[in-house]
Amino acid sequence: MYNVLLQRQIKKYLGGGEVIPDEYRPLLNAINESYNHYEADRNLIERSMDLSSLELIDVNRKLRQEADRHRIVLGKLRQALQVLRLDAGEVDGPDDDENFDDSDLIEVAELLRKQIDRRHEAEGKLLESEARFRLLAENSTDIIGRYSPEGICLYLSPSCRSLLGYEPEEMIGGRFAFGIHPADIDHVARISDMVGGATDVTTSCFRFLKKDGDYIWLETTMHAIRDSESGEMIEVHMASRDITARKRDEDELQLLSLVASKTDNAVLITNRLGQIEWVNESFIRFSGYTLEEAVGYRPSELLHGPLTSPETLNEINVALWNARPITSEILYYHKDGHTYWLSATITPILDATGQVERFVAIQSDITEQKQIAMELQYRTSRLTALVENLQAGVLVEDESERIVIMNQTFCDMFEIRQSPQDLVGKESEGLAEGAKRLFADPEGFVRRVNEVMAGRTLCIDEELVLTDGRIFERDYIPIFVGDIYRGHLWHCRDVTERKQAQAAINALNSELKETNHLLRIERDKEKEHVRVLEELNQMKSEFVSSVSHELRTPLASIIGFTQTILIDPDLPGEMQREFLQIVFDEAKRLAKLINDMLDLSRIESGSAIVEKSPTDVIPLVERGIQSVVMQAEARGISVTSVVDRPSLIANIDPDRTLQVIINLLSNAVKFTPDGGWVQIRVRVEGSEVILEVQDTGMGIPEGDLPNLFQKFFRVHRPGTAIRGTGLGLAITKHIVELQAGTITVQSTENVGSTFTVRFPQQ
Ligand code: ADP
């Protein structure tokens, strides 16, 4: 079968139905072959334009073979032309025009020449292409390589040096697979097996071990090169590109995509016009809108409402308009109408030319924080109002001594000129230094402030004395959150007035105490008085019974004995005398008793008169002894006196003093058992005359001593029949005191008593 072109020629010149003579066959075959080669060449050339440089090498090889074959064909053609020329006259061919003549041959020759020219041109292009390939391969940042179908490296471009760290020579002759990451080997092997089988071009990505031990990500395209005639794979060409960075970006992107879809934060992506392109699950949860509902809308159309702050929206718009990222807190409206607070960070994404391509917004729900913040703000404002209106000065500092809260009172107290508003947020350093001049001990004040702050322990009610006399009280309260120190509170109050009031109260208190003490004394006295009165009452009733007894007994004796004398005229005279003596003694006792009572009542009523005159005491003592001596001697009691001078003159009432001496001596005798002794001593001590009456009597119980000089008081002495009225010592004390003297007693039970009287001599 001839080539289409030749067929057209044969039809034109030999006629359709003619049987082609055998002698034409060689020429036609030659021409046909030429046509075929020409077409093949043209295809090759056309392909070579498209083929990679390496294919061009192959094409070149084939073209050379073709050229050789052409040369042979040309030779044959020339021979054919020769034959053709020789046989021209003998051939019974078509008419002139249709004859296969010289012009045809010239045409054929011309075609062949053109064909040769084009082949030369293709060869030139091939060379050029080859040069370009080399240039490309040698200068490419990708690794370009040629491999045998068995996988042996035939060529590797120099970029393997920079990308893999190997010299091309180290790799040529070896297998590429040696460096593939173990995890990628199966995948690469599967892909490689496809080359030359299922497909001629494959692309795979894998990690490759560099000479320095690190892995590089390569994207490798393998291209099977086939023999054009046999179709057999003769080489594999490979181009590998470093995609480590891209891979990292991809991984990151993959991670980010995962994060974006799974994060608790709402993520929404809009186009450059702000229309939603994508939202994640959290957005759907927050807003109530599904992805389908949200896509195409601007967030403002879906999420904003009457309470959404226009200022915030404006701020966001300005920032985004200027391609600046912005973070804002926005009140959004849920699809069902309820509101929620979001913190949104909106970032413009720029394209390669720097133009905004889209916006990405990441939103977190801060409704709860916002509510807490609002509550906190409310509380803080209340706290601030409270602190502002406190009478005390308040200063709160944080852990780095920055002022957090301060009130005007504090500024006033420490004469700080700036206002609290100006100072809040600033360092408090220097405040103590500035205020120290106000204090009585300025250095001490500063030292203590530093000491307290370093200690971080609670200090309450520390007193600060100011130079003007005022007094401040200061508390330091450290603030700990858990175990972490977060600052401290100074709390100061002017306590001058309170201190003054306190001092006044203290003074009043001590006065009150004194008054109480006096009152107690008075009350005790009163009690004592009552007790005395009660005792007196008791004594009085005892006296009444005693007096009535004392009065009735002698009276009964007197009446009985006188009656006996009167009734019995025969009573012997001796008995009459004895009875009359008894009547006389009893009458005397009655008289004494009555005298004593009258005496006491006179003295107590103030009508008793003391008439002092210089009197010799010694004779009075003698008379006193005489008045008791008979009674004493009757009971075997000796009565003696000790006097260190013959006379002792003192300014006293002689009768009354004698009464004192007699009273004391008669008591001494009365209360001394038989056979005892009584002694009276007189002496002068300084300006005083001292009379002492001592006995060896029964003594007086200690508990009775304080009452001894009370009227009607008598020591209770069960089992004794000593008579008395309890008036003697009371009268004695009154008489002594009327003469500006004193009387005391010392006594020991069953040993004796000593009564001591002191008179001023003058
Ligand atoms: P009376 O009339 O009872 O003696 P006085 O006033 O003289 O009254 O004495 C009061 C009391 O003091 C007496 O009842 C007696 O018990 C006691 N007394 C006085 N002198 C002595 C004394 N020398 N020794 C012991 N007791 C005495």
Short mmCIF file of N, CA, C and O in Angstrom, two decimals, residues 497-546:
data_model
loop_
_atom_site.label_atom_id
_atom_site.label_comp_id
_atom_site.label_asym_id
_atom_site.label_seq_id
_atom_site.Cartn_x
_atom_site.Cartn_y
_atom_site.Cartn_z
N GLU A 497 -9.08 62.45 117.95
CA GLU A 497 -10.23 62.72 118.81
C GLU A 497 -10.56 61.53 119.68
O GLU A 497 -10.85 61.68 120.86
N ARG A 498 -10.47 60.36 119.04
CA ARG A 498 -10.80 59.16 119.80
C ARG A 498 -9.82 58.98 120.95
O ARG A 498 -10.20 58.64 122.06
N LYS A 499 -8.53 59.27 120.63
CA LYS A 499 -7.51 59.11 121.67
C LYS A 499 -7.75 60.08 122.81
O LYS A 499 -7.59 59.73 123.98
N GLN A 500 -8.13 61.34 122.40
CA GLN A 500 -8.39 62.33 123.44
C GLN A 500 -9.58 61.89 124.29
O GLN A 500 -9.53 61.95 125.53
N ALA A 501 -10.63 61.44 123.59
CA ALA A 501 -11.81 60.98 124.31
C ALA A 501 -11.44 59.81 125.21
O ALA A 501 -11.88 59.73 126.35
N GLN A 502 -10.55 58.94 124.64
CA GLN A 502 -10.10 57.79 125.41
C GLN A 502 -9.40 58.22 126.68
O GLN A 502 -9.65 57.68 127.76
N ALA A 503 -8.52 59.25 126.51
CA ALA A 503 -7.77 59.75 127.67
C ALA A 503 -8.76 60.30 128.70
O ALA A 503 -8.62 60.03 129.91
N ALA A 504 -9.77 61.06 128.18
CA ALA A 504 -10.76 61.63 129.10
C ALA A 504 -11.52 60.50 129.80
O ALA A 504 -11.73 60.56 131.02
N ILE A 505 -11.85 59.51 128.99
CA ILE A 505 -12.58 58.37 129.59
C ILE A 505 -11.72 57.68 130.64
O ILE A 505 -12.18 57.33 131.72
N ASN A 506 -10.42 57.53 130.27
CA ASN A 506 -9.51 56.88 131.22
C ASN A 506 -9.46 57.65 132.52
O ASN A 506 -9.50 57.07 133.61
N ALA A 507 -9.36 59.03 132.37
CA ALA A 507 -9.30 59.88 133.57
C ALA A 507 -10.59 59.69 134.37
O ALA A 507 -10.55 59.49 135.60
N LEU A 508 -11.71 59.75 133.62
CA LEU A 508 -13.00 59.59 134.29
C LEU A 508 -13.09 58.23 134.98
O LEU A 508 -13.59 58.11 136.08
N ASN A 509 -12.53 57.25 134.24
CA ASN A 509 -12.55 55.90 134.77
C ASN A 509 -11.82 55.80 136.09
O ASN A 509 -12.30 55.18 137.02
N SER A 510 -10.61 56.45 136.11
CA SER A 510 -9.86 56.34 137.36
C SER A 510 -10.58 57.11 138.48
O SER A 510 -10.61 56.67 139.63
N GLU A 511 -11.23 58.24 138.06
CA GLU A 511 -12.00 58.98 139.07
C GLU A 511 -13.15 58.12 139.58
O GLU A 511 -13.45 58.07 140.77
N LEU A 512 -13.76 57.47 138.56
CA LEU A 512 -14.89 56.62 138.90
C LEU A 512 -14.45 55.50 139.84
O LEU A 512 -15.15 55.16 140.81
N LYS A 513 -13.25 54.99 139.53
CA LYS A 513 -12.71 53.91 140.36
C LYS A 513 -12.53 54.40 141.79
O LYS A 513 -12.90 53.74 142.76
N GLU A 514 -11.96 55.64 141.84
CA GLU A 514 -11.71 56.24 143.17
C GLU A 514 -13.04 56.41 143.91
O GLU A 514 -13.17 56.04 145.08
N THR A 515 -14.02 56.96 143.13
CA THR A 515 -15.34 57.19 143.74
C THR A 515 -15.94 55.87 144.21
O THR A 515 -16.48 55.77 145.31
N ASN A 516 -15.78 54.88 143.32
CA ASN A 516 -16.28 53.56 143.69
C ASN A 516 -15.66 53.06 144.97
O ASN A 516 -16.32 52.49 145.83
N HIS A 517 -14.32 53.30 144.99
CA HIS A 517 -13.55 52.87 146.16
C HIS A 517 -14.11 53.54 147.42
O HIS A 517 -14.39 52.89 148.43
N LEU A 518 -14.31 54.89 147.27
CA LEU A 518 -14.83 55.65 148.41
C LEU A 518 -16.22 55.15 148.79
O LEU A 518 -16.53 54.98 149.97
N LEU A 519 -17.00 54.94 147.70
CA LEU A 519 -18.37 54.47 147.95
C LEU A 519 -18.36 53.15 148.72
O LEU A 519 -19.15 52.95 149.63
N ARG A 520 -17.41 52.30 148.25
CA ARG A 520 -17.30 50.99 148.90
C ARG A 520 -16.95 51.15 150.38
O ARG A 520 -17.54 50.51 151.25
N ILE A 521 -15.99 52.09 150.57
CA ILE A 521 -15.58 52.33 151.96
C ILE A 521 -16.79 52.80 152.78
O ILE A 521 -17.06 52.31 153.88
N GLU A 522 -17.51 53.77 152.12
CA GLU A 522 -18.68 54.33 152.82
C GLU A 522 -19.69 53.23 153.11
O GLU A 522 -20.28 53.15 154.18
N ARG A 523 -19.87 52.40 152.04
CA ARG A 523 -20.84 51.32 152.21
C ARG A 523 -20.40 50.37 153.32
O ARG A 523 -21.19 49.95 154.16
N ASP A 524 -19.04 50.10 153.31
CA ASP A 524 -18.51 49.23 154.36
C ASP A 524 -18.74 49.84 155.72
O ASP A 524 -19.12 49.16 156.68
N LYS A 525 -18.49 51.19 155.72
CA LYS A 525 -18.67 51.91 156.99
C LYS A 525 -20.13 51.79 157.45
O LYS A 525 -20.42 51.54 158.61
N GLU A 526 -20.97 52.01 156.40
CA GLU A 526 -22.41 51.95 156.66
C GLU A 526 -22.79 50.58 157.23
O GLU A 526 -23.50 50.47 158.22
N LYS A 527 -22.22 49.58 156.54
CA LYS A 527 -22.49 48.20 156.98
C LYS A 527 -22.04 48.00 158.41
O LYS A 527 -22.74 47.43 159.24
N GLU A 528 -20.81 48.53 158.58
CA GLU A 528 -20.21 48.41 159.91
C GLU A 528 -21.12 49.09 160.95
O GLU A 528 -21.39 48.58 162.03
N HIS A 529 -21.59 50.27 160.49
CA HIS A 529 -22.45 51.07 161.34
C HIS A 529 -23.72 50.27 161.70
O HIS A 529 -24.09 50.17 162.87
N VAL A 530 -24.27 49.69 160.63
CA VAL A 530 -25.48 48.89 160.83
C VAL A 530 -25.19 47.74 161.78
O VAL A 530 -25.94 47.45 162.71
N ARG A 531 -24.01 47.12 161.47
CA ARG A 531 -23.63 45.97 162.31
C ARG A 531 -23.49 46.41 163.78
O ARG A 531 -23.99 45.75 164.70
N VAL A 532 -22.83 47.57 163.92
CA VAL A 532 -22.61 48.08 165.28
C VAL A 532 -23.95 48.37 165.94
O VAL A 532 -24.19 48.01 167.10
N LEU A 533 -24.82 49.02 165.12
CA LEU A 533 -26.14 49.36 165.67
C LEU A 533 -26.90 48.09 166.08
O LEU A 533 -27.53 48.04 167.14
N GLU A 534 -26.75 47.08 165.17
CA GLU A 534 -27.43 45.83 165.50
C GLU A 534 -26.88 45.22 166.78
O GLU A 534 -27.62 44.75 167.65
N GLU A 535 -25.51 45.27 166.82
CA GLU A 535 -24.86 44.74 168.02
C GLU A 535 -25.30 45.51 169.25
O GLU A 535 -25.56 44.94 170.32
N LEU A 536 -25.37 46.84 169.00
CA LEU A 536 -25.76 47.75 170.08
C LEU A 536 -27.16 47.40 170.58
O LEU A 536 -27.41 47.33 171.78
N ASN A 537 -27.96 47.16 169.57
CA ASN A 537 -29.34 46.76 169.89
C ASN A 537 -29.35 45.51 170.74
O ASN A 537 -30.05 45.41 171.74
N GLN A 538 -28.52 44.59 170.23
CA GLN A 538 -28.38 43.30 170.92
C GLN A 538 -27.90 43.55 172.36
O GLN A 538 -28.45 43.01 173.33
N MET A 539 -26.85 44.44 172.40
CA MET A 539 -26.25 44.74 173.71
C MET A 539 -27.27 45.42 174.61
O MET A 539 -27.35 45.18 175.81
N LYS A 540 -28.05 46.29 173.91
CA LYS A 540 -29.05 47.04 174.68
C LYS A 540 -30.06 46.06 175.33
O LYS A 540 -30.34 46.15 176.54
N SER A 541 -30.50 45.10 174.46
CA SER A 541 -31.48 44.17 175.04
C SER A 541 -30.82 43.31 176.11
O SER A 541 -31.43 43.00 177.14
N GLU A 542 -29.52 42.97 175.82
CA GLU A 542 -28.78 42.22 176.85
C GLU A 542 -28.68 43.06 178.12
O GLU A 542 -28.86 42.59 179.25
N PHE A 543 -28.40 44.40 177.85
CA PHE A 543 -28.24 45.33 178.98
C PHE A 543 -29.55 45.43 179.79
O PHE A 543 -29.53 45.34 181.02
N VAL A 544 -30.62 45.55 178.98
CA VAL A 544 -31.91 45.68 179.67
C VAL A 544 -32.12 44.48 180.60
O VAL A 544 -32.45 44.64 181.79
N SER A 545 -31.87 43.27 180.00
CA SER A 545 -32.07 42.09 180.86
C SER A 545 -31.06 42.07 181.99
O SER A 545 -31.38 41.76 183.14
N SER A 546 -29.81 42.48 181.62
CA SER A 546 -28.74 42.48 182.63
C SER A 546 -29.03 43.51 183.72
O SER A 546 -28.93 43.23 184.91
#
